mmCIF file of C-alpha atoms in Angstrom:
data_model
loop_
_atom_site.group_PDB
_atom_site.id
_atom_site.type_symbol
_atom_site.label_atom_id
_atom_site.label_comp_id
_atom_site.label_asym_id
_atom_site.label_seq_id
_atom_site.Cartn_x
_atom_site.Cartn_y
_atom_site.Cartn_z
ATOM 1 C CA MET A 1 14.995 29.897 -10.281
ATOM 2 C CA ARG A 2 11.191 30.176 -9.107
ATOM 3 C CA ILE A 3 8.748 31.505 -11.644
ATOM 4 C CA THR A 4 6.375 34.449 -10.559
ATOM 5 C CA THR A 5 3.114 33.347 -12.326
ATOM 6 C CA GLU A 6 2.151 36.370 -12.047
ATOM 7 C CA VAL A 7 2.929 38.360 -15.014
ATOM 8 C CA LEU A 8 1.514 35.337 -17.447
ATOM 9 C CA PRO A 9 -1.779 34.690 -18.511
ATOM 10 C CA GLU A 10 -4.086 31.903 -16.346
ATOM 11 C CA GLY A 11 -3.726 28.673 -17.268
ATOM 12 C CA PHE A 12 -0.360 29.788 -19.326
ATOM 13 C CA LEU A 13 1.539 26.721 -17.428
ATOM 14 C CA GLU A 14 -1.472 24.567 -17.900
ATOM 15 C CA ARG A 15 -1.578 24.375 -21.558
ATOM 16 C CA THR A 16 2.046 24.690 -22.247
ATOM 17 C CA LEU A 17 2.485 21.621 -19.676
ATOM 18 C CA GLY A 18 4.378 18.883 -22.158
ATOM 19 C CA LYS A 19 5.039 21.487 -24.887
ATOM 20 C CA GLY A 20 7.558 23.744 -23.555
ATOM 21 C CA LYS A 21 9.477 24.751 -20.333
ATOM 22 C CA VAL A 22 8.827 28.549 -18.570
ATOM 23 C CA ILE A 23 12.292 29.043 -16.864
ATOM 24 C CA GLY A 24 13.954 32.340 -15.390
ATOM 25 C CA LEU A 25 16.879 33.757 -17.151
ATOM 26 C CA ALA A 26 18.501 31.726 -19.203
ATOM 27 C CA PRO A 27 21.890 30.872 -19.739
ATOM 28 C CA LEU A 28 21.854 31.673 -23.336
ATOM 29 C CA VAL A 29 25.196 31.094 -25.057
ATOM 30 C CA SER A 30 25.234 27.967 -22.951
ATOM 31 C CA ILE A 31 22.014 27.252 -25.026
ATOM 32 C CA ILE A 32 22.905 28.406 -28.254
ATOM 33 C CA SER A 33 26.306 27.177 -28.387
ATOM 34 C CA HIS A 34 25.293 23.706 -27.584
ATOM 35 C CA PRO A 35 25.946 21.438 -31.036
ATOM 36 C CA CYS A 36 21.559 20.605 -32.092
ATOM 37 C CA VAL A 37 20.705 24.462 -31.544
ATOM 38 C CA GLY A 38 20.935 25.197 -35.363
ATOM 39 C CA GLU A 39 19.317 28.458 -35.377
ATOM 40 C CA PHE A 40 17.524 30.855 -32.787
ATOM 41 C CA VAL A 41 14.519 33.150 -32.734
ATOM 42 C CA SER A 42 15.075 36.386 -30.936
ATOM 43 C CA HIS A 43 13.501 39.654 -30.002
ATOM 44 C CA CYS A 44 17.019 41.650 -31.285
ATOM 45 C CA GLY A 45 18.005 43.164 -28.061
ATOM 46 C CA TRP A 46 21.321 44.039 -28.352
ATOM 47 C CA ASN A 47 23.567 42.018 -25.618
ATOM 48 C CA SER A 48 21.867 38.844 -27.514
ATOM 49 C CA ILE A 49 22.533 40.275 -30.772
ATOM 50 C CA LEU A 50 26.077 39.739 -29.688
ATOM 51 C CA GLU A 51 25.646 36.271 -27.475
ATOM 52 C CA ILE A 52 23.754 34.945 -30.629
ATOM 53 C CA ILE A 53 27.060 35.969 -33.120
ATOM 54 C CA TRP A 54 29.561 35.138 -30.960
ATOM 55 C CA CYS A 55 27.868 31.301 -31.118
ATOM 56 C CA GLY A 56 27.966 31.855 -34.640
ATOM 57 C CA VAL A 57 23.582 30.778 -35.204
ATOM 58 C CA PRO A 58 21.329 32.144 -37.524
ATOM 59 C CA ILE A 59 18.722 34.289 -36.284
ATOM 60 C CA ALA A 60 15.395 34.471 -37.027
ATOM 61 C CA THR A 61 14.199 37.716 -35.834
ATOM 62 C CA CYS A 62 11.094 38.727 -34.347
ATOM 63 C CA PRO A 63 11.593 42.189 -32.734
ATOM 64 C CA MET A 64 9.440 43.639 -29.796
ATOM 65 C CA TYR A 65 9.994 47.658 -29.375
ATOM 66 C CA ALA A 66 12.732 50.114 -29.478
ATOM 67 C CA GLU A 67 16.132 49.556 -31.054
ATOM 68 C CA GLN A 68 14.925 46.242 -31.221
ATOM 69 C CA GLN A 69 13.393 47.280 -34.612
ATOM 70 C CA THR A 70 16.563 48.626 -36.544
ATOM 71 C CA ASN A 71 18.643 45.720 -35.106
ATOM 72 C CA ALA A 72 16.464 43.272 -36.696
ATOM 73 C CA PHE A 73 16.755 45.820 -40.024
ATOM 74 C CA GLN A 74 20.699 44.923 -39.598
ATOM 75 C CA LEU A 75 20.806 41.953 -39.068
ATOM 76 C CA VAL A 76 18.694 40.980 -42.359
ATOM 77 C CA VAL A 77 18.970 43.176 -44.976
ATOM 78 C CA GLU A 78 22.406 44.348 -44.037
ATOM 79 C CA LEU A 79 24.279 41.955 -43.017
ATOM 80 C CA GLY A 80 22.354 38.525 -44.536
ATOM 81 C CA ILE A 81 22.587 36.674 -40.877
ATOM 82 C CA ALA A 82 18.890 36.803 -40.079
ATOM 83 C CA ALA A 83 15.680 35.700 -41.560
ATOM 84 C CA GLU A 84 12.538 37.751 -40.712
ATOM 85 C CA ILE A 85 9.578 36.372 -38.733
ATOM 86 C CA LYS A 86 7.631 40.280 -38.186
ATOM 87 C CA MET A 87 9.246 43.508 -38.486
ATOM 88 C CA ASP A 88 6.676 45.963 -37.891
ATOM 89 C CA TYR A 89 8.406 48.874 -38.603
ATOM 90 C CA ARG A 90 4.593 51.016 -38.487
ATOM 91 C CA LYS A 91 4.653 49.897 -34.790
ATOM 92 C CA ASP A 92 4.196 52.852 -32.697
ATOM 93 C CA SER A 93 6.970 52.177 -30.528
ATOM 94 C CA VAL A 94 7.775 56.159 -29.316
ATOM 95 C CA ALA A 95 3.856 56.244 -27.921
ATOM 96 C CA ASN A 96 4.641 52.711 -25.986
ATOM 97 C CA THR A 97 1.164 51.663 -27.244
ATOM 98 C CA GLU A 98 0.712 47.975 -26.262
ATOM 99 C CA SER A 99 0.521 45.540 -29.264
ATOM 100 C CA THR A 100 -2.031 43.361 -29.591
ATOM 101 C CA GLU A 101 -0.775 41.131 -32.656
ATOM 102 C CA VAL A 102 0.462 37.785 -32.184
ATOM 103 C CA VAL A 103 2.764 35.755 -33.603
ATOM 104 C CA THR A 104 1.663 32.413 -35.018
ATOM 105 C CA THR A 105 3.456 28.864 -35.164
ATOM 106 C CA GLU A 106 2.691 28.406 -38.586
ATOM 107 C CA GLU A 107 4.757 32.793 -38.781
ATOM 108 C CA ILE A 108 7.496 30.892 -36.904
ATOM 109 C CA GLU A 109 7.770 27.610 -38.531
ATOM 110 C CA ARG A 110 8.037 28.950 -41.568
ATOM 111 C CA VAL A 111 11.105 31.143 -41.005
ATOM 112 C CA LEU A 112 12.832 28.130 -39.298
ATOM 113 C CA ARG A 113 12.043 25.751 -42.137
ATOM 114 C CA CYS A 114 13.383 28.190 -44.276
ATOM 115 C CA LEU A 115 16.704 28.572 -42.271
ATOM 116 C CA MET A 116 17.017 24.755 -41.794
ATOM 117 C CA ASP A 117 16.616 24.100 -45.934
ATOM 118 C CA GLY A 118 17.953 27.135 -47.625
ATOM 119 C CA GLY A 119 19.887 29.001 -44.889
ATOM 120 C CA SER A 120 23.200 27.859 -46.314
ATOM 121 C CA GLU A 121 24.554 31.258 -46.818
ATOM 122 C CA MET A 122 23.761 32.843 -43.814
ATOM 123 C CA ARG A 123 25.629 30.210 -41.750
ATOM 124 C CA LYS A 124 28.564 30.874 -44.205
ATOM 125 C CA LYS A 125 28.361 34.782 -43.393
ATOM 126 C CA MET A 126 27.534 33.495 -40.016
ATOM 127 C CA LYS A 127 30.481 31.478 -39.454
ATOM 128 C CA VAL A 128 32.766 34.034 -40.752
ATOM 129 C CA LEU A 129 31.797 36.987 -38.825
ATOM 130 C CA ARG A 130 31.865 34.807 -35.415
ATOM 131 C CA ASP A 131 35.134 33.683 -36.293
ATOM 132 C CA THR A 132 36.457 37.390 -36.943
ATOM 133 C CA CYS A 133 35.261 38.090 -33.763
ATOM 134 C CA ARG A 134 36.800 34.887 -31.883
ATOM 135 C CA LYS A 135 40.177 36.352 -34.028
ATOM 136 C CA ALA A 136 39.238 39.517 -32.811
ATOM 137 C CA THR A 137 39.580 38.932 -29.033
ATOM 138 C CA ALA A 138 41.955 35.782 -29.160
ATOM 139 C CA LEU A 139 44.386 37.826 -29.969
ATOM 140 C CA GLY A 140 43.798 40.723 -26.142
ATOM 141 C CA ALA A 141 42.025 42.868 -28.372
ATOM 142 C CA HIS A 142 39.306 45.004 -26.832
ATOM 143 C CA LEU A 143 36.067 44.609 -29.301
ATOM 144 C CA THR A 144 33.906 47.264 -29.405
ATOM 145 C CA LEU A 145 30.259 46.842 -31.294
ATOM 146 C CA HIS A 146 27.734 49.177 -31.459
ATOM 147 C CA LEU A 147 24.231 49.914 -33.985
ATOM 148 C CA ASP A 148 26.327 51.801 -36.133
ATOM 149 C CA SER A 149 29.468 49.591 -36.185
ATOM 150 C CA LEU A 150 27.555 46.460 -37.086
ATOM 151 C CA SER A 151 26.878 47.303 -40.527
ATOM 152 C CA TRP A 152 30.374 47.795 -41.592
ATOM 153 C CA MET A 153 31.369 43.586 -39.700
ATOM 154 C CA SER A 154 30.177 42.223 -42.778
ATOM 155 C CA ARG A 155 32.720 43.755 -44.995
ATOM 156 C CA ILE A 156 35.536 42.796 -42.875
ATOM 157 C CA THR A 157 38.381 40.882 -44.547
ATOM 158 C CA SER A 158 41.273 40.622 -41.991
ATOM 159 C CA ALA A 159 41.266 40.364 -37.773
ATOM 160 C CA LYS A 160 43.114 43.368 -37.692
ATOM 161 C CA GLU A 161 40.987 45.157 -38.522
ATOM 162 C CA LEU A 162 38.746 44.634 -35.558
ATOM 163 C CA LEU A 163 41.487 46.360 -33.360
ATOM 164 C CA ILE A 164 41.167 49.101 -31.190
ATOM 165 C CA GLU A 165 44.521 51.267 -30.139
#
């Protein structure tokens, strides 16, 4: 897939050469389901959350705008399956003002190290949530998840509770 450089800052590709790779749409599920992936940095868009939960990978949250703030809050505070890099609730997403704030590599590293070193409880919770979702869909159930229902998923005791008739 060809990447257009129109949206990238001048010199970005040259500065990041050998440090990273810029691609178009990535096959997220294929990437995060790889056994070498221990955690994942996410903007907390709803589709990404569902895919990450399906793969059972703890999340480092870095929401950008709109519902991503609420999604990140639920993942970190209510479900305990994520650690926050940044959740700036004072950001004016309603007025759609562009933020000039930059997340530093040190902030990202701090959270990823926390997940690697002390995230065993998050991993356990994420594994339970992943397994519950997979059992529910393996039974041929129609699994519908939306923002309001994510919080009750932390209290699910059996796959039968997920069945929607």
